[in-house]
Amino acid sequence: MDWGMKNRLARIIKPEDGRAVMLAVDHGYFLGPTSGLEEPRKTIAPLLPYADSIMLTRGVLRTSVDPNANVPVVLRVSGGTSILKELSNEDITVSIEDAVRLNVSAMALSIFVGSEFEKQTLVSLAKLVDEGERCGIPVLAVTAVGKDMARDARYLGLSCRIAAELGAHVVKTYYCDDFDKVVESCPIPVIIAGGKKTPEIEALELAFNAVQGGAVGVDMGRNIFQSDSPVGMIRAVRAIVHDKISVAEASKIYESTKGTKARRAAG
Ligand code: 5RP
């Protein structure tokens, strides 16, 4: 791995503890104005101080993130479909030149193992890895799951391993029972997505169990920006990931931030 690739990866997974807190705000690329992300700039700005990196599209990056914020960017470079159509029909949607121009620290692309367009997404991953290697930009593969697909260790293990075999540098997947087996059989760092909004305590448990199970961190979106205290949630999640605190301690951080100025305006 060359210097640029290592340096960019170090901006995502902190070398001090090998852990990562990513803020996922890329949902609009197929969901449109997702609840909590209607005005991305307003949602993102108060959360940035607590995120090691931010995962988003180039449209939201250009319009809604201050370049002076100096936050490492994981750029979503796959898309081309919407929630109204077959989700797996994705292609690469950003050129490597634009990723370089935007000074991104990694590029993210979804793979849809077992879906109609499985091959297309896997070949896109391999092509993106080639481009990333050429320019020293790591690739994060997202193991997307179709509506009717299982989220068990067998399936997620299959998806993560294929991503690693095709050359991805980091993989994002879901937490599941026997998650440690998914991690053990995947030779690259594993990060977990938060998934649909759940009660805060459950999202904190998810983050805790995932890092206990071997994940290097979280790439969490809805369970942060749809919370009644987004800042409280990201601070609590961050403390679980980096400070290795318990769920009960993290919950106190979340509770203590509720109702303060940092609370998101109602609605
Ligand atoms: C969508 C994504 C999202 O970034 C990912 O799902 C993380 O967000 P959330 O915690 O809301 O699930 O990659 O394909």
Short mmCIF file of C-alpha atoms and ligand atoms in Angstrom, two decimals:
data_model
loop_
_atom_site.label_atom_id
_atom_site.label_comp_id
_atom_site.label_asym_id
_atom_site.label_seq_id
_atom_site.Cartn_x
_atom_site.Cartn_y
_atom_site.Cartn_z
CA MET A 1 0.00 0.00 0.00
CA ASP A 2 1.49 3.34 -0.99
CA TRP A 3 1.90 6.40 1.24
CA GLY A 4 -1.13 8.28 -0.07
CA MET A 5 -3.44 5.29 0.38
CA LYS A 6 -2.15 4.70 3.94
CA ASN A 7 -2.45 8.39 4.78
CA ARG A 8 -6.03 8.57 3.54
CA LEU A 9 -7.00 5.41 5.40
CA ALA A 10 -5.50 6.90 8.57
CA ARG A 11 -7.92 9.82 8.21
CA ILE A 12 -10.84 7.36 8.31
CA ILE A 13 -9.61 4.75 10.82
CA LYS A 14 -7.69 6.61 13.51
CA PRO A 15 -4.20 5.11 13.97
CA GLU A 16 -4.23 5.99 17.70
CA ASP A 17 -6.78 3.26 18.47
CA GLY A 18 -7.65 1.67 15.12
CA ARG A 19 -11.24 2.87 15.45
CA ALA A 20 -13.57 4.99 13.30
CA VAL A 21 -16.70 7.09 13.72
CA MET A 22 -18.23 7.96 10.37
CA LEU A 23 -21.32 10.11 10.01
CA ALA A 24 -23.51 8.74 7.19
CA VAL A 25 -25.58 11.39 5.42
CA ASP A 26 -25.66 9.93 1.90
CA HIS A 27 -29.23 8.61 2.11
CA GLY A 28 -30.65 11.15 -0.35
CA TYR A 29 -28.84 9.51 -3.27
CA PHE A 30 -31.73 7.04 -3.57
CA LEU A 31 -34.22 8.16 -0.89
CA GLY A 32 -34.47 11.88 -1.75
CA PRO A 33 -35.16 14.26 1.16
CA THR A 34 -34.86 11.73 3.98
CA SER A 35 -36.39 12.68 7.33
CA GLY A 36 -33.83 14.63 9.32
CA LEU A 37 -31.80 15.43 6.22
CA GLU A 38 -34.23 17.80 4.48
CA GLU A 39 -31.73 20.63 4.86
CA PRO A 40 -28.39 18.83 4.94
CA ARG A 41 -26.31 21.84 5.98
CA LYS A 42 -28.39 22.38 9.13
CA THR A 43 -28.19 18.71 10.10
CA ILE A 44 -24.51 18.25 9.34
CA ALA A 45 -22.88 21.38 10.82
CA PRO A 46 -23.43 20.67 14.56
CA LEU A 47 -22.39 17.03 14.17
CA LEU A 48 -19.10 17.59 12.35
CA PRO A 49 -16.97 18.24 15.47
CA TYR A 50 -17.75 14.70 16.68
CA ALA A 51 -17.30 12.77 13.42
CA ASP A 52 -13.94 11.35 12.35
CA SER A 53 -15.24 11.41 8.79
CA ILE A 54 -18.41 12.07 6.86
CA MET A 55 -19.99 9.88 4.18
CA LEU A 56 -22.02 11.74 1.57
CA THR A 57 -22.56 12.48 -2.11
CA ARG A 58 -20.69 15.14 -4.04
CA GLY A 59 -23.89 17.19 -4.38
CA VAL A 60 -24.34 17.52 -0.64
CA LEU A 61 -20.62 17.96 -0.11
CA ARG A 62 -20.44 20.91 -2.51
CA THR A 63 -23.63 22.60 -1.34
CA SER A 64 -23.78 21.83 2.35
CA VAL A 65 -20.33 21.33 3.86
CA ASP A 66 -17.87 24.16 4.48
CA PRO A 67 -14.54 23.27 2.81
CA ASN A 68 -12.80 24.92 5.77
CA ALA A 69 -14.33 22.33 8.10
CA ASN A 70 -11.47 20.04 7.06
CA VAL A 71 -13.43 16.88 7.79
CA PRO A 72 -12.24 13.73 5.99
CA VAL A 73 -14.73 12.79 3.28
CA VAL A 74 -15.92 9.34 2.25
CA LEU A 75 -17.57 10.07 -1.07
CA ARG A 76 -20.44 7.93 -2.28
CA VAL A 77 -19.65 7.22 -5.92
CA SER A 78 -22.35 4.65 -6.73
CA GLY A 79 -25.99 5.29 -7.58
CA GLY A 80 -28.26 5.73 -10.57
CA THR A 81 -31.46 4.31 -9.13
CA SER A 82 -34.15 5.35 -6.65
CA ILE A 83 -36.33 3.76 -4.00
CA LEU A 84 -39.04 3.54 -6.71
CA LYS A 85 -37.02 1.12 -8.86
CA GLU A 86 -34.78 -1.94 -8.57
CA LEU A 87 -32.18 -0.73 -6.07
CA SER A 88 -29.40 -3.04 -7.17
CA ASN A 89 -29.21 -1.42 -10.62
CA GLU A 90 -26.35 0.87 -9.58
CA ASP A 91 -23.34 2.10 -11.49
CA ILE A 92 -20.34 4.28 -10.71
CA THR A 93 -21.62 7.87 -10.78
CA VAL A 94 -18.49 9.93 -10.08
CA SER A 95 -15.22 10.05 -12.02
CA ILE A 96 -11.96 9.44 -10.22
CA GLU A 97 -10.86 12.92 -11.36
CA ASP A 98 -13.73 14.50 -9.46
CA ALA A 99 -12.97 12.39 -6.38
CA VAL A 100 -9.38 13.67 -6.52
CA ARG A 101 -10.57 17.26 -7.08
CA LEU A 102 -12.79 16.98 -4.01
CA ASN A 103 -9.80 15.72 -2.01
CA VAL A 104 -11.70 12.72 -0.69
CA SER A 105 -10.20 10.30 1.80
CA ALA A 106 -12.14 7.28 0.46
CA MET A 107 -14.78 6.35 -2.10
CA ALA A 108 -17.86 4.28 -1.21
CA LEU A 109 -19.82 1.97 -3.50
CA SER A 110 -22.63 -0.48 -2.77
CA ILE A 111 -22.54 -4.11 -3.80
CA PHE A 112 -25.76 -6.11 -4.02
CA VAL A 113 -24.80 -9.74 -3.59
CA GLY A 114 -27.67 -12.06 -4.53
CA SER A 115 -29.63 -9.29 -6.27
CA GLU A 116 -30.62 -8.91 -9.89
CA PHE A 117 -27.65 -6.69 -10.71
CA GLU A 118 -25.11 -8.48 -8.52
CA LYS A 119 -22.52 -8.86 -11.28
CA GLN A 120 -22.77 -5.22 -12.39
CA THR A 121 -22.15 -3.98 -8.85
CA LEU A 122 -19.28 -6.40 -8.22
CA VAL A 123 -17.55 -5.50 -11.48
CA SER A 124 -18.04 -1.81 -10.61
CA LEU A 125 -16.32 -2.45 -7.28
CA ALA A 126 -13.35 -4.08 -9.00
CA LYS A 127 -13.09 -1.18 -11.48
CA LEU A 128 -13.30 1.37 -8.68
CA VAL A 129 -10.55 -0.41 -6.78
CA ASP A 130 -8.33 -0.21 -9.89
CA GLU A 131 -8.98 3.53 -10.15
CA GLY A 132 -8.49 4.00 -6.42
CA GLU A 133 -5.18 2.13 -6.48
CA ARG A 134 -4.02 4.33 -9.37
CA CYS A 135 -4.70 7.50 -7.38
CA GLY A 136 -4.07 6.30 -3.82
CA ILE A 137 -7.72 6.50 -2.74
CA PRO A 138 -9.15 3.65 -0.62
CA VAL A 139 -12.49 2.06 -1.47
CA LEU A 140 -15.19 1.31 1.06
CA ALA A 141 -17.63 -1.38 -0.12
CA VAL A 142 -21.14 -1.18 1.29
CA THR A 143 -22.90 -4.54 1.53
CA ALA A 144 -26.36 -3.35 0.57
CA VAL A 145 -29.25 -5.63 1.43
CA GLY A 146 -32.43 -5.89 -0.65
CA LYS A 147 -35.84 -5.59 1.05
CA ASP A 148 -36.41 -9.34 1.28
CA MET A 149 -32.86 -10.43 1.97
CA ALA A 150 -31.57 -11.98 5.18
CA ARG A 151 -29.19 -10.02 7.33
CA ASP A 152 -27.53 -13.05 8.88
CA ALA A 153 -23.89 -13.94 9.38
CA ARG A 154 -23.88 -16.34 6.45
CA TYR A 155 -25.12 -13.78 3.94
CA LEU A 156 -23.25 -10.77 5.35
CA GLY A 157 -20.10 -12.90 5.68
CA LEU A 158 -20.41 -13.86 2.02
CA SER A 159 -20.85 -10.23 0.95
CA CYS A 160 -17.99 -8.89 3.10
CA ARG A 161 -15.61 -11.59 1.96
CA ILE A 162 -16.41 -10.98 -1.71
CA ALA A 163 -15.81 -7.25 -1.20
CA ALA A 164 -12.42 -7.99 0.34
CA GLU A 165 -11.49 -10.49 -2.37
CA LEU A 166 -12.27 -7.90 -5.06
CA GLY A 167 -9.85 -5.51 -3.40
CA ALA A 168 -11.97 -3.19 -1.22
CA HIS A 169 -9.94 -1.60 1.58
CA VAL A 170 -12.79 -1.32 4.11
CA VAL A 171 -16.26 -2.88 4.17
CA LYS A 172 -19.44 -1.56 5.71
CA THR A 173 -22.10 -4.05 6.70
CA TYR A 174 -24.84 -4.66 9.25
CA TYR A 175 -24.55 -6.05 12.74
CA CYS A 176 -26.04 -9.54 13.12
CA ASP A 177 -26.00 -12.58 15.41
CA ASP A 178 -22.57 -14.27 15.25
CA PHE A 179 -21.11 -11.01 13.97
CA ASP A 180 -17.63 -12.10 15.13
CA LYS A 181 -17.74 -14.80 12.42
CA VAL A 182 -18.34 -12.14 9.77
CA VAL A 183 -15.33 -10.19 11.04
CA GLU A 184 -13.08 -13.26 11.38
CA SER A 185 -13.61 -14.33 7.78
CA CYS A 186 -13.07 -10.84 6.37
CA PRO A 187 -9.42 -9.79 5.98
CA ILE A 188 -10.19 -6.04 5.79
CA PRO A 189 -11.58 -3.69 8.47
CA VAL A 190 -15.34 -3.94 9.02
CA ILE A 191 -17.55 -0.96 9.90
CA ILE A 192 -21.23 -1.28 10.74
CA ALA A 193 -24.16 0.79 9.50
CA GLY A 194 -26.76 1.86 12.04
CA GLY A 195 -29.81 0.86 10.01
CA LYS A 196 -33.35 2.14 10.53
CA LYS A 197 -34.07 4.45 13.48
CA THR A 198 -34.51 2.51 16.71
CA PRO A 199 -34.78 3.69 20.32
CA GLU A 200 -31.50 5.38 21.28
CA ILE A 201 -30.56 2.74 23.82
CA GLU A 202 -30.82 0.03 21.14
CA ALA A 203 -28.62 2.00 18.74
CA LEU A 204 -26.02 2.40 21.49
CA GLU A 205 -26.19 -1.35 22.21
CA LEU A 206 -25.70 -2.02 18.52
CA ALA A 207 -22.58 0.16 18.41
CA PHE A 208 -21.22 -1.43 21.59
CA ASN A 209 -21.85 -5.02 20.42
CA ALA A 210 -20.37 -4.31 17.02
CA VAL A 211 -17.04 -3.03 18.34
CA GLN A 212 -16.99 -5.83 20.93
CA GLY A 213 -17.50 -8.23 18.00
CA GLY A 214 -14.52 -6.83 16.13
CA ALA A 215 -15.85 -3.94 14.05
CA VAL A 216 -13.42 -1.03 13.83
CA GLY A 217 -16.30 1.38 14.22
CA VAL A 218 -19.59 2.66 12.94
CA ASP A 219 -20.92 4.56 9.96
CA MET A 220 -24.16 5.73 11.51
CA GLY A 221 -26.82 7.94 9.99
CA ARG A 222 -30.51 7.75 10.89
CA ASN A 223 -29.94 6.77 14.50
CA ILE A 224 -27.99 9.99 14.87
CA PHE A 225 -29.72 12.59 12.71
CA GLN A 226 -33.26 11.31 13.41
CA SER A 227 -32.67 11.27 17.17
CA ASP A 228 -34.27 13.91 19.39
CA SER A 229 -30.67 14.77 20.29
CA PRO A 230 -28.38 14.18 17.30
CA VAL A 231 -25.40 15.74 19.08
CA GLY A 232 -26.07 13.66 22.20
CA MET A 233 -26.22 10.49 20.10
CA ILE A 234 -23.05 11.09 18.13
CA ARG A 235 -21.18 11.99 21.31
CA ALA A 236 -22.47 8.82 23.00
CA VAL A 237 -21.59 6.63 20.01
CA ARG A 238 -18.17 8.26 19.77
CA ALA A 239 -17.47 7.51 23.43
CA ILE A 240 -18.40 3.85 22.93
CA VAL A 241 -16.15 3.52 19.89
CA HIS A 242 -13.11 5.53 21.03
CA ASP A 243 -13.30 5.63 24.83
CA LYS A 244 -14.61 2.06 25.12
CA ILE A 245 -17.27 3.02 27.65
CA SER A 246 -20.35 0.92 28.54
CA VAL A 247 -23.83 1.38 27.07
CA ALA A 248 -25.06 2.71 30.43
CA GLU A 249 -22.33 5.37 30.51
CA ALA A 250 -22.98 6.28 26.88
CA SER A 251 -26.67 6.57 27.59
CA LYS A 252 -25.89 9.15 30.28
CA ILE A 253 -24.00 11.24 27.68
CA TYR A 254 -27.01 11.11 25.36
CA GLU A 255 -29.48 11.91 28.18
CA SER A 256 -27.38 14.81 29.47
CA THR A 257 -27.28 16.43 26.03
CA LYS A 258 -31.04 16.21 25.51
CA GLY A 259 -32.79 19.52 25.96
CA THR A 260 -29.58 21.53 25.68
CA LYS A 261 -28.87 24.05 22.95
CA ALA A 262 -27.33 21.27 20.87
CA ARG A 263 -30.73 19.64 20.52
CA ARG A 264 -32.08 19.69 16.99
CA ALA A 265 -34.98 22.05 16.47
CA ALA A 266 -38.24 20.19 16.86
CA GLY A 267 -39.58 18.54 13.69
C1 5RP B 1 -27.05 3.59 2.39
C2 5RP B 1 -25.83 3.79 3.20
C3 5RP B 1 -25.95 4.53 4.48
O1 5RP B 1 -24.86 5.38 4.58
C4 5RP B 1 -25.94 3.55 5.60
O2 5RP B 1 -27.10 2.79 5.55
C5 5RP B 1 -25.69 4.17 6.99
O3 5RP B 1 -26.74 4.87 7.45
P1 5RP B 1 -27.76 4.31 8.52
O4 5RP B 1 -27.02 4.28 9.84
O5 5RP B 1 -28.88 5.30 8.50
O6 5RP B 1 -28.17 2.91 8.11
O7 5RP B 1 -24.77 3.35 2.87
O8 5RP B 1 -26.79 2.65 1.39
#
